[in-house]
CSV table of C-alpha atoms in Angstrom, one decimal:
chain,number,residue,atom,x,y,z
A,1,MET,CA,35.7,-7.1,-5.0
A,2,ASN,CA,33.1,-8.7,-2.7
A,3,LYS,CA,33.2,-5.6,-0.5
A,4,PHE,CA,32.6,-3.3,-3.8
A,5,ASN,CA,29.6,-5.6,-4.8
A,6,ILE,CA,27.9,-5.1,-1.5
A,7,ASP,CA,28.3,-1.4,-1.6
A,8,LYS,CA,26.9,-1.2,-5.2
A,9,ILE,CA,24.0,-3.3,-4.2
A,10,GLN,CA,23.4,-1.1,-1.1
A,11,TYR,CA,23.6,1.9,-3.5
A,12,PHE,CA,20.9,0.4,-5.7
A,13,ALA,CA,18.8,-0.3,-2.7
A,14,ILE,CA,18.9,3.1,-1.4
A,15,ALA,CA,18.5,4.7,-4.9
A,16,GLY,CA,15.5,2.2,-5.3
A,17,SER,CA,13.9,3.0,-2.0
A,18,VAL,CA,14.4,6.9,-2.7
A,19,LEU,CA,12.9,6.7,-6.1
A,20,PHE,CA,10.0,4.5,-4.8
A,21,LEU,CA,9.1,7.1,-2.1
A,22,ILE,CA,9.4,10.0,-4.8
A,23,PHE,CA,6.9,7.9,-6.9
A,24,VAL,CA,4.3,7.7,-4.2
A,25,ILE,CA,4.8,11.5,-3.5
A,26,ILE,CA,4.1,12.0,-7.2
A,27,LEU,CA,1.2,9.6,-7.3
A,28,VAL,CA,-0.4,11.7,-4.1
A,29,ARG,CA,0.4,15.1,-5.6
A,30,ASN,CA,-1.4,14.2,-8.7
A,31,LYS,CA,-4.3,12.5,-7.1
A,32,LYS,CA,-3.8,9.3,-8.5
A,33,ILE,CA,-3.7,7.8,-5.1
A,34,LYS,CA,-5.3,9.3,-2.0
A,35,GLU,CA,-3.2,10.3,1.1
A,36,GLU,CA,-5.1,7.7,3.4
A,37,TYR,CA,-4.2,4.8,0.9
A,38,SER,CA,-0.5,6.0,0.7
A,39,ILE,CA,0.2,5.6,4.3
A,40,LEU,CA,1.3,2.0,4.2
A,41,TRP,CA,3.2,2.7,0.9
A,42,PHE,CA,5.1,5.5,2.7
A,43,LEU,CA,5.8,3.3,5.8
A,44,PHE,CA,7.1,0.4,4.0
A,45,GLY,CA,9.2,2.7,1.6
A,46,ILE,CA,10.9,4.2,4.7
A,47,ILE,CA,11.4,0.9,6.3
A,48,PHE,CA,12.9,-0.3,3.1
A,49,LEU,CA,15.1,2.8,3.1
A,50,ILE,CA,16.1,2.1,6.5
A,51,ILE,CA,17.1,-1.4,5.7
A,52,SER,CA,19.1,-0.1,2.7
A,53,VAL,CA,21.0,2.5,4.6
A,54,TRP,CA,21.6,0.4,7.8
A,55,ARG,CA,22.1,-3.1,6.7
A,56,GLU,CA,23.0,-4.2,10.1
A,57,ILE,CA,19.1,-3.7,11.1
A,58,LEU,CA,18.3,-6.4,8.8
A,59,ILE,CA,20.9,-8.9,10.0
A,60,GLN,CA,19.7,-8.2,13.6
A,61,PHE,CA,16.3,-8.6,12.6
A,62,SER,CA,17.0,-11.9,10.7
A,63,ASN,CA,18.8,-13.1,14.0
A,64,PHE,CA,16.1,-12.0,16.3
A,65,ILE,CA,13.4,-14.1,14.1
A,66,GLY,CA,15.9,-17.1,13.7
A,67,ILE,CA,16.6,-16.7,9.9
A,68,ALA,CA,20.2,-17.6,9.1
A,69,TYR,CA,20.1,-15.8,5.8
A,70,PRO,CA,19.2,-11.8,6.0
A,71,PRO,CA,17.9,-11.5,2.5
A,72,VAL,CA,15.1,-14.1,3.3
A,73,ALA,CA,14.2,-11.8,6.2
A,74,PHE,CA,14.0,-9.2,3.8
A,75,ILE,CA,11.6,-11.1,1.6
A,76,LEU,CA,9.5,-11.9,4.5
A,77,ILE,CA,9.2,-8.2,5.2
A,78,LEU,CA,8.3,-7.5,1.7
A,79,ILE,CA,5.5,-10.2,1.8
A,80,PHE,CA,4.2,-9.0,5.1
A,81,ALA,CA,4.0,-5.4,3.5
A,82,ILE,CA,2.1,-6.9,0.6
A,83,PHE,CA,-0.2,-8.6,2.9
A,84,LEU,CA,-1.0,-5.4,5.0
A,85,ILE,CA,-1.6,-3.6,1.7
A,86,LEU,CA,-3.9,-6.2,0.2
A,87,ILE,CA,-5.8,-6.2,3.5
A,88,GLN,CA,-6.2,-2.4,3.5
A,89,TYR,CA,-7.6,-2.8,-0.2
A,90,SER,CA,-9.8,-5.6,0.7
A,91,ILE,CA,-11.4,-3.5,3.6
A,92,VAL,CA,-11.8,-0.4,1.0
A,93,ILE,CA,-13.5,-2.9,-1.4
A,94,SER,CA,-15.9,-4.3,1.0
A,95,ASN,CA,-16.7,-0.8,2.3
A,96,LEU,CA,-17.5,0.4,-1.2
A,97,LYS,CA,-19.6,-2.8,-2.0
A,98,GLU,CA,-21.8,-1.9,1.1
A,99,LYS,CA,-22.0,1.6,-0.1
A,100,ASN,CA,-22.8,0.6,-3.5
A,101,LYS,CA,-25.7,-1.8,-2.3
A,102,ASP,CA,-27.2,1.1,-0.1
A,103,LEU,CA,-27.1,3.4,-3.1
A,104,VAL,CA,-28.7,0.8,-5.4
A,105,GLN,CA,-31.4,0.1,-2.8
A,106,ARG,CA,-32.0,3.9,-2.4
A,107,LEU,CA,-32.2,4.5,-6.1
A,108,GLY,CA,-34.7,1.8,-6.3
A,109,LEU,CA,-36.8,3.3,-3.7
A,110,LEU,CA,-36.8,7.0,-5.5
A,111,GLU,CA,-37.5,5.1,-8.6
A,112,ASN,CA,-40.5,3.6,-7.1
A,113,GLU,CA,-41.5,6.8,-5.4
A,114,MET,CA,-41.2,8.6,-8.9
A,115,LYS,CA,-43.5,6.0,-10.4
A,116,LYS,CA,-46.2,6.4,-7.8
A,117,MET,CA,-46.0,10.3,-8.3
A,118,GLU,CA,-46.4,10.0,-11.9
A,119,LYS,CA,-49.4,7.7,-11.5
A,120,HIS,CA,-51.3,10.2,-9.1
A,121,THR,CA,-50.4,13.1,-11.7
A,122,ASP,CA,-51.8,11.2,-14.5
């Protein structure tokens, strides 16, 4: 019975990983997410698929880093993935903030120039 439950969980994990990868592909194809931002999603989707197919990798990884219970190592990988994705989005947001600031400054300069031109034409 225990072997069946482990296999059943593994099948769900594989199906979930494949569905996740398909979902990311659909988002990219429908231009809901840009390719450059989907790279980390694909990377971790593939990592989760590999872990789902070859459970021994997770066991070896957890032994390597000194974690006695392999699902905790999986949660650690998941948290690491979330941190990397959050860092990527923080970088994107910071760049957008700088670009917006530059645009606002340029707009202000253009409006100032337009006012000066209007005064000279009147």
